[in-house]
Coordinates of C-alpha atoms in Angstrom, one line a residue:
M1 CA 36.3 -8.5 49.3
S2 CA 37.8 -5.8 51.6
E3 CA 38.2 -3.0 48.5
I4 CA 34.2 -3.6 47.9
I5 CA 34.1 -2.9 52.3
N6 CA 36.6 -0.2 51.6
D7 CA 35.1 1.4 48.5
P8 CA 33.4 4.7 48.4
A9 CA 32.1 4.2 45.3
T10 CA 29.9 1.4 46.9
A11 CA 26.4 1.9 48.0
P12 CA 26.4 0.8 51.9
D13 CA 23.9 -2.1 51.9
A14 CA 26.9 -3.7 49.3
R15 CA 30.0 -2.7 51.8
V16 CA 28.0 -4.4 54.7
A17 CA 27.3 -7.5 52.2
A18 CA 30.6 -7.9 52.2
L19 CA 31.6 -7.4 55.4
R20 CA 29.4 -9.9 56.2
E21 CA 31.0 -12.4 53.7
L22 CA 34.3 -12.0 54.9
V23 CA 32.9 -12.8 58.5
D24 CA 31.3 -15.8 57.4
A25 CA 34.2 -16.9 55.8
G26 CA 36.2 -16.5 58.8
H27 CA 37.8 -14.3 58.9
E28 CA 41.1 -14.3 61.4
V29 CA 40.4 -11.3 64.1
P30 CA 41.8 -11.5 67.5
E31 CA 40.7 -11.8 71.2
F32 CA 39.0 -9.1 72.0
T33 CA 41.0 -6.9 74.5
L34 CA 38.6 -3.7 77.2
E35 CA 39.8 -0.9 74.9
S36 CA 36.7 1.1 72.7
N37 CA 37.3 3.6 70.4
N38 CA 34.0 6.0 70.7
H39 CA 35.7 8.8 68.3
I40 CA 36.3 7.7 64.2
H41 CA 35.9 9.5 61.2
T42 CA 34.0 8.2 58.1
I43 CA 34.4 8.6 54.3
Y44 CA 31.0 10.9 55.7
S45 CA 33.8 13.1 56.9
F46 CA 37.1 13.0 56.3
S47 CA 38.4 9.8 56.7
P48 CA 40.2 6.8 54.5
Y49 CA 37.6 4.6 55.8
T50 CA 34.1 3.9 55.1
P51 CA 32.1 2.9 57.8
S52 CA 31.8 -0.2 57.6
M53 CA 35.9 -0.7 57.4
A54 CA 36.2 1.7 60.4
C55 CA 34.1 -1.6 62.1
L56 CA 36.1 -4.1 60.5
K57 CA 39.8 -1.9 61.3
G58 CA 38.7 -1.6 65.5
R59 CA 37.6 -4.6 65.2
E60 CA 40.6 -6.4 64.1
A61 CA 42.6 -4.1 66.7
G62 CA 40.7 -5.9 69.5
L63 CA 37.9 -3.4 70.0
Q64 CA 35.0 -4.4 71.7
V65 CA 32.9 -0.9 71.2
V66 CA 33.4 1.6 68.4
G67 CA 31.9 5.1 67.6
S68 CA 31.1 7.8 64.3
V69 CA 31.0 11.4 65.3
D70 CA 31.4 12.5 61.7
H71 CA 31.9 16.4 61.0
D72 CA 27.9 17.4 60.8
S73 CA 27.2 14.1 59.6
I74 CA 24.8 11.4 60.6
G75 CA 25.4 9.9 57.6
A76 CA 27.5 6.7 58.6
A77 CA 25.1 5.5 61.7
A78 CA 23.1 2.9 60.2
E79 CA 26.4 0.9 58.2
M80 CA 27.7 1.4 61.6
R81 CA 25.1 0.2 63.4
D82 CA 25.1 -3.2 60.7
A83 CA 29.3 -3.3 60.2
G84 CA 29.1 -3.6 64.3
T85 CA 26.0 -5.4 64.5
I86 CA 28.2 -8.6 62.2
L87 CA 31.2 -8.1 64.1
G88 CA 29.7 -8.6 67.5
M89 CA 31.2 -5.3 68.8
G90 CA 29.3 -2.2 70.4
V91 CA 28.5 0.4 69.2
V92 CA 27.6 4.6 69.4
T93 CA 27.0 6.4 66.6
G94 CA 26.6 10.0 66.4
F95 CA 28.5 13.7 64.7
E96 CA 31.3 16.4 65.3
I97 CA 29.8 20.4 65.4
R98 CA 32.2 23.1 65.7
V99 CA 29.7 25.5 67.7
T100 CA 30.4 28.8 69.8
L101 CA 30.8 28.5 73.0
H102 CA 28.9 32.3 73.3
T103 CA 25.7 33.5 71.3
P104 CA 26.6 36.8 69.5
Q105 CA 23.8 38.4 71.8
E106 CA 26.2 37.5 74.3
V107 CA 29.4 38.6 73.3
A108 CA 27.8 42.6 72.6
A109 CA 26.9 42.6 75.7
G110 CA 30.0 41.8 76.9
T111 CA 28.9 38.6 78.9
A112 CA 30.7 36.6 77.0
I113 CA 33.8 35.8 79.5
F114 CA 35.6 32.6 76.2
A115 CA 34.4 34.8 72.6
D116 CA 39.0 35.9 72.5
R117 CA 40.2 32.4 74.3
K118 CA 40.8 29.7 72.6
L119 CA 39.5 26.3 73.7
N120 CA 39.6 23.6 71.8
N121 CA 39.9 24.3 68.3
P122 CA 43.4 25.0 66.8
D123 CA 42.2 28.0 64.2
S124 CA 39.6 30.1 65.9
E125 CA 39.5 31.1 69.0
G126 CA 35.3 31.5 71.2
V127 CA 34.5 28.3 68.9
V128 CA 35.0 24.9 70.2
Y129 CA 34.1 21.3 69.0
M130 CA 31.5 19.1 70.5
T131 CA 29.4 15.5 70.0
V132 CA 26.4 14.8 70.0
Q133 CA 26.7 10.6 71.0
G134 CA 24.4 7.7 71.3
I135 CA 21.7 9.3 68.7
P136 CA 18.2 7.2 68.5
V137 CA 17.5 5.4 65.4
T138 CA 13.5 7.1 65.4
A139 CA 16.0 10.5 65.4
R140 CA 18.2 10.0 62.5
A141 CA 16.1 11.4 60.6
T142 CA 15.4 14.8 63.1
A143 CA 19.4 15.1 63.7
E144 CA 20.3 14.9 59.9
E145 CA 17.4 17.7 58.8
F146 CA 18.9 19.3 62.4
L147 CA 22.3 19.6 60.3
R148 CA 21.8 19.9 56.2
P149 CA 21.9 23.9 56.3
I150 CA 25.1 23.9 58.4
R151 CA 26.9 21.1 55.5
E152 CA 25.8 23.8 52.8
R153 CA 26.7 26.7 54.6
R154 CA 30.5 24.8 55.9
L155 CA 30.5 24.1 52.2
E156 CA 30.0 27.6 50.0
R157 CA 33.0 28.8 53.3
T158 CA 35.4 26.0 52.0
R159 CA 34.9 27.1 48.3
R160 CA 36.2 30.2 50.0
M161 CA 39.1 29.3 51.2
A162 CA 40.0 26.8 47.5
A163 CA 39.2 29.9 45.7
A164 CA 41.8 32.0 47.6
A165 CA 43.9 29.1 47.7
N166 CA 44.9 28.0 44.5
E167 CA 44.8 32.5 44.4
I168 CA 47.8 32.0 46.1
L169 CA 49.5 29.0 44.4
A170 CA 48.8 30.7 40.8
G171 CA 50.8 33.7 42.2
L172 CA 53.6 31.5 43.9
G173 CA 54.1 28.8 40.1
A174 CA 52.6 26.1 42.3
P175 CA 49.6 23.6 40.8
T176 CA 46.5 24.4 41.7
F177 CA 43.1 22.1 42.3
D178 CA 39.4 22.1 40.9
F179 CA 37.3 22.1 43.3
E180 CA 34.1 20.1 42.0
R181 CA 36.5 17.9 41.4
D182 CA 38.9 17.6 44.0
V183 CA 37.7 18.8 46.5
I184 CA 33.6 17.7 46.4
G185 CA 35.0 14.7 44.1
I186 CA 36.3 13.0 47.1
S187 CA 33.5 13.3 49.7
Q188 CA 30.8 12.2 50.1
Y189 CA 28.5 15.6 49.9
A190 CA 26.2 14.4 47.6
T191 CA 24.7 11.5 50.1
G192 CA 24.4 13.6 53.2
G193 CA 28.7 14.3 54.1
T194 CA 29.9 16.7 54.5
V195 CA 33.4 19.0 52.6
T196 CA 36.2 19.3 55.6
E197 CA 39.1 21.5 55.1
R198 CA 41.0 18.2 55.5
H199 CA 39.4 17.3 51.9
L200 CA 40.8 21.3 50.6
L201 CA 43.7 20.6 51.8
F202 CA 44.0 16.7 50.9
A203 CA 43.5 18.2 47.1
M204 CA 46.6 20.3 47.7
S205 CA 48.4 18.3 48.6
E206 CA 47.8 15.9 46.3
A207 CA 48.0 19.1 43.6
L208 CA 51.6 19.9 44.5
I209 CA 52.9 16.0 44.9
S210 CA 51.8 16.4 40.9
G211 CA 53.6 18.9 40.5
F212 CA 56.6 19.2 42.0
G213 CA 57.0 15.5 42.6
R214 CA 58.2 14.1 45.5
G215 CA 61.5 13.7 47.6
Q216 CA 63.2 16.5 47.9
S217 CA 61.8 18.0 44.9
L218 CA 58.6 18.4 46.7
L219 CA 60.3 19.7 49.8
D220 CA 62.4 22.2 47.1
G221 CA 58.5 23.4 46.3
L222 CA 57.3 23.6 49.6
A223 CA 60.5 25.3 51.2
G224 CA 59.0 27.8 47.9
M225 CA 55.6 28.3 48.5
G226 CA 57.5 29.7 53.1
V227 CA 56.4 25.9 54.3
T228 CA 58.8 25.5 57.2
V229 CA 59.2 22.3 57.3
P230 CA 60.2 20.3 60.8
E231 CA 63.2 18.1 60.6
K232 CA 61.3 14.8 62.0
L233 CA 58.8 15.4 58.6
A234 CA 61.3 16.6 56.3
T235 CA 62.5 12.1 56.5
V236 CA 59.1 11.8 55.7
L237 CA 58.1 13.8 53.5
G238 CA 61.4 13.5 51.4
D239 CA 60.9 9.7 51.4
E240 CA 59.4 9.3 47.5
Q241 CA 58.2 5.6 48.4
N242 CA 55.8 7.3 51.4
R243 CA 52.4 5.8 50.6
F244 CA 50.7 8.2 52.9
L245 CA 52.5 11.3 52.0
P246 CA 49.5 13.1 50.7
Y247 CA 47.8 12.3 54.4
D248 CA 51.3 13.8 56.0
L249 CA 51.3 16.6 53.8
L250 CA 47.5 17.4 54.7
G251 CA 49.0 17.4 58.1
L252 CA 51.7 19.6 57.6
L253 CA 49.6 22.0 55.7
K254 CA 47.3 22.3 58.1
A255 CA 49.8 23.3 60.4
E256 CA 52.1 25.7 59.1
Y257 CA 50.0 27.0 55.5
L258 CA 45.8 26.6 56.2
G259 CA 46.0 29.9 58.0
E260 CA 47.3 31.8 54.9
F261 CA 43.8 31.5 53.5
Y262 CA 41.4 30.2 56.2
E263 CA 38.0 32.5 56.7
Q264 CA 36.7 32.2 59.6
P265 CA 33.9 30.7 60.8
R266 CA 30.7 32.7 61.8
H267 CA 27.8 32.0 64.2
W268 CA 25.1 30.7 62.3
D269 CA 22.6 34.5 63.0
E270 CA 25.8 36.6 61.5
G271 CA 25.4 34.0 58.1
G272 CA 27.8 31.9 59.0
E273 CA 27.3 27.5 59.5
L274 CA 28.1 27.9 63.3
P275 CA 25.3 26.8 65.9
D276 CA 26.2 28.4 69.3
A277 CA 26.7 25.6 72.7
R278 CA 23.7 25.8 74.5
T279 CA 21.9 25.1 71.1
V280 CA 22.7 22.3 69.8
V281 CA 23.1 21.2 73.4
E282 CA 19.4 22.0 73.5
F283 CA 18.9 20.4 70.6
A284 CA 20.7 16.7 71.0
L285 CA 18.2 16.2 74.6
S286 CA 15.1 17.1 73.1
I287 CA 16.4 13.5 70.7
G288 CA 17.5 11.9 73.7
A289 CA 21.0 12.0 72.1
I290 CA 24.3 12.5 74.7
P291 CA 26.3 16.6 74.2
C292 CA 29.7 15.9 75.3
Y293 CA 32.2 19.0 75.4
A294 CA 35.5 18.1 73.6
Y295 CA 38.7 18.9 75.8
L296 CA 41.7 18.9 74.5
G297 CA 44.7 20.2 76.7
D298 CA 47.6 22.3 75.7
V299 CA 49.4 20.3 72.6
S300 CA 53.5 19.8 72.8
A301 CA 53.4 16.9 70.6
S302 CA 50.1 16.3 68.1
P303 CA 49.4 12.4 67.6
T304 CA 47.6 13.5 64.4
G305 CA 50.3 15.5 63.4
D306 CA 48.4 18.4 62.6
K307 CA 48.4 20.8 65.2
K308 CA 51.5 22.9 66.4
A309 CA 53.1 22.9 69.4
E310 CA 50.3 25.6 71.6
K311 CA 48.0 26.3 74.8
F312 CA 44.0 25.8 74.6
E313 CA 42.1 24.8 78.1
D314 CA 44.5 24.9 80.1
A315 CA 44.5 28.2 81.5
Y316 CA 41.3 28.2 82.9
L317 CA 39.6 24.9 82.2
D318 CA 38.1 25.1 85.8
E319 CA 36.2 27.5 84.6
L320 CA 35.5 26.8 81.6
V321 CA 33.8 23.5 83.0
V322 CA 31.9 25.7 85.1
T323 CA 30.4 27.1 82.4
L324 CA 29.9 24.2 80.1
R325 CA 28.4 22.9 82.8
E326 CA 25.7 25.9 83.1
I327 CA 25.7 26.3 79.6
G328 CA 24.2 21.9 79.6
F329 CA 26.7 20.0 79.2
P330 CA 25.9 16.7 81.0
A331 CA 29.3 15.2 79.6
I332 CA 32.7 15.7 78.7
T333 CA 34.8 13.9 76.0
F334 CA 38.8 12.9 75.7
M335 CA 41.0 10.9 74.1
P336 CA 43.7 9.8 77.0
P337 CA 46.8 8.7 74.7
R338 CA 46.6 12.6 73.5
N339 CA 47.3 13.9 76.7
T340 CA 49.3 13.5 80.2
P341 CA 48.4 12.3 83.4
E342 CA 48.6 14.9 84.6
Q343 CA 46.2 16.6 82.6
L344 CA 43.8 13.5 82.5
E345 CA 43.6 13.4 86.1
R346 CA 42.7 17.1 86.2
V347 CA 39.5 16.7 83.9
S348 CA 38.6 13.1 85.3
R349 CA 38.7 15.2 88.6
L350 CA 36.5 18.4 87.3
A351 CA 34.5 16.1 85.6
S352 CA 33.5 14.4 89.2
E353 CA 33.5 17.7 90.5
N354 CA 30.6 18.9 88.1
G355 CA 28.8 15.8 87.1
L356 CA 29.2 15.4 83.7
I357 CA 29.2 11.8 82.6
E358 CA 33.4 11.1 81.6
V359 CA 33.4 10.0 77.9
S360 CA 37.2 9.2 75.9
G361 CA 37.9 7.6 72.5
V362 CA 40.3 8.3 69.9
D363 CA 40.4 10.8 67.1
I364 CA 40.5 8.7 63.7
N365 CA 40.8 10.7 60.4
Q366 CA 44.0 9.2 59.1
P367 CA 45.9 5.9 57.7
R368 CA 48.8 5.8 60.2
Q369 CA 46.2 6.7 63.0
V370 CA 45.7 2.9 65.6
F371 CA 42.5 1.8 66.8
A372 CA 43.9 0.1 69.7
C373 CA 43.7 3.0 72.7
P374 CA 45.8 0.2 75.1
E375 CA 45.7 3.4 78.3
L376 CA 41.8 1.8 78.0
S377 CA 42.9 -1.3 79.7
E378 CA 44.5 0.2 82.5
P379 CA 43.4 0.3 86.1
R380 CA 42.0 4.1 86.1
F381 CA 40.5 4.1 83.0
A382 CA 37.5 1.7 84.7
H383 CA 35.2 3.6 84.8
L384 CA 35.7 5.4 80.5
N385 CA 35.0 1.5 79.4
T386 CA 31.6 1.3 81.5
S387 CA 30.2 5.1 80.1
T388 CA 31.5 3.3 77.2
W389 CA 28.9 0.6 77.3
A390 CA 26.8 2.0 78.8
M391 CA 25.6 5.1 76.1
V392 CA 26.1 1.9 74.3
A393 CA 23.0 0.2 76.0
H394 CA 21.4 3.7 75.5
E395 CA 21.0 4.1 71.6
M396 CA 19.6 0.1 72.1
L397 CA 17.5 0.7 74.8
S398 CA 16.4 4.6 73.3
N399 CA 15.9 2.8 69.6
A400 CA 13.2 0.1 71.5
D401 CA 11.6 3.1 74.3
V402 CA 13.1 6.9 73.8
T403 CA 12.0 7.4 78.0
L404 CA 15.4 4.3 78.3
G405 CA 17.6 7.1 77.5
L406 CA 20.5 7.3 80.2
L407 CA 19.5 10.9 80.6
H408 CA 15.4 11.2 80.0
P409 CA 13.2 12.3 81.6
H410 CA 11.3 10.1 82.6
N411 CA 14.1 7.3 83.1
P412 CA 12.7 4.1 85.3
L413 CA 16.3 5.5 86.9
A414 CA 16.0 8.9 87.7
E415 CA 15.9 8.8 90.1
L416 CA 19.1 7.1 91.0
P417 CA 22.5 9.8 90.8
L418 CA 24.1 10.0 86.9
N419 CA 26.9 7.2 88.7
E420 CA 25.0 5.0 89.4
R421 CA 22.5 4.7 86.4
I422 CA 25.6 4.7 84.1
E423 CA 27.2 1.9 86.4
R424 CA 24.2 0.3 85.6
Y425 CA 23.6 0.7 81.6
G426 CA 27.4 -0.3 81.7
K427 CA 26.6 -3.6 82.5
A428 CA 24.0 -3.4 80.4
G429 CA 25.6 -2.8 77.4
P430 CA 27.1 -6.4 76.8
E431 CA 24.2 -7.9 77.2
L432 CA 22.5 -6.0 75.3
V433 CA 25.7 -6.6 72.5
A434 CA 25.4 -10.2 73.1
G435 CA 21.7 -10.8 71.9
A436 CA 19.2 -9.9 75.2
E437 CA 16.4 -8.3 74.1
P438 CA 16.1 -4.8 75.0
A439 CA 12.0 -5.1 76.9
D440 CA 13.9 -7.8 78.5
V441 CA 17.1 -5.4 79.9
A442 CA 14.9 -2.8 80.5
Q443 CA 12.5 -4.7 82.5
S444 CA 15.6 -5.9 85.0
L445 CA 16.3 -2.3 85.5
R446 CA 13.0 -2.0 86.3
I447 CA 13.3 -3.8 88.9
G448 CA 17.2 -3.5 90.0
G449 CA 19.1 -5.6 88.4
F450 CA 22.2 -5.0 87.0
S451 CA 23.5 -2.8 90.6
S452 CA 26.8 -3.4 92.4

């Protein structure tokens, strides 16, 4: 049954039905923890998990809430919500997208102060990752219309990178891959998914493993390509029985080799796939969603294995957060397991000082990662659980009435400070997941319910 649940070739409805059958058969899961994860990728970007399996994995880890944020895609949303409902979990749906922090006009005018700085994107200066979360069901079609042309342009850039990669590999006498079969063919592009650099690197990894073999012969082949393999990773890549080998090799190639053929993404007005941050923030707010800047912070050791030790936005974070507020970002999202206590304290303080919602999540896109986030069980992160449940309530209530969105100007609690709204919505979230009618919860909110 789990094979059906996690089969990308099976229709979403059939995967959800298989999940329901599994639950009805008494599948054992642990007690809920206080943890949640709002940053899960599925097969609609790059991931070994269908939305149904992502929910199941989350539930087996004790999570109360799961959230999907596929790159440039809202394809997982319906299945994620159906699967979460079956498992009794809260669900937050959305997407992740790369944007330029500044417009080309600001760059030309010399006012783009971050245009030549690395922010949260290891591959580009002036380009940032952000999420759009809590998208109401009624806005999914609009979100898909917005994202489709972005995916199309991204596909063509990825196609050009694949051609450049194959040219390099062929010149080295290394195995090549077929873009249509090995890159598009392992994606969900035909059903609303995105083709990403990770799809390309996974195809390259499979080709290299097939051509060089496993174990020491793979390490020798990589050395012949000029790829530096860190000592710790050499043990993993040299293990002939490593069942996650393509994913581990993908991480190495992303960190150490992608630059050999990477084509920088460009702004939409310059023929590229990137909108600017203000455009996406305004679009997200217009459909009743919550746009978030994704804080990365300086990296000393990457938990996902695909980032070098490198400096990002910490040197100018104070200035950056002010700029985010001016652009219109209402929230900042970060990953507690990835950052030091000092980084987390700082980003939390800056969010509070600038009136930004704090959102948490742990990036899931490969099979070695765990869905749990034990940090969220610590008292110092209690507010992150509250904001997660507030987003759950936001999305569920927005489905019933768009004015009930947490940030809607006509929200019945709009006169309250944002942190008070979050507190009340955070208390309403579990009630909604437990089966309370949205109309009843909305009425309770209007008359002062869920207050401290």
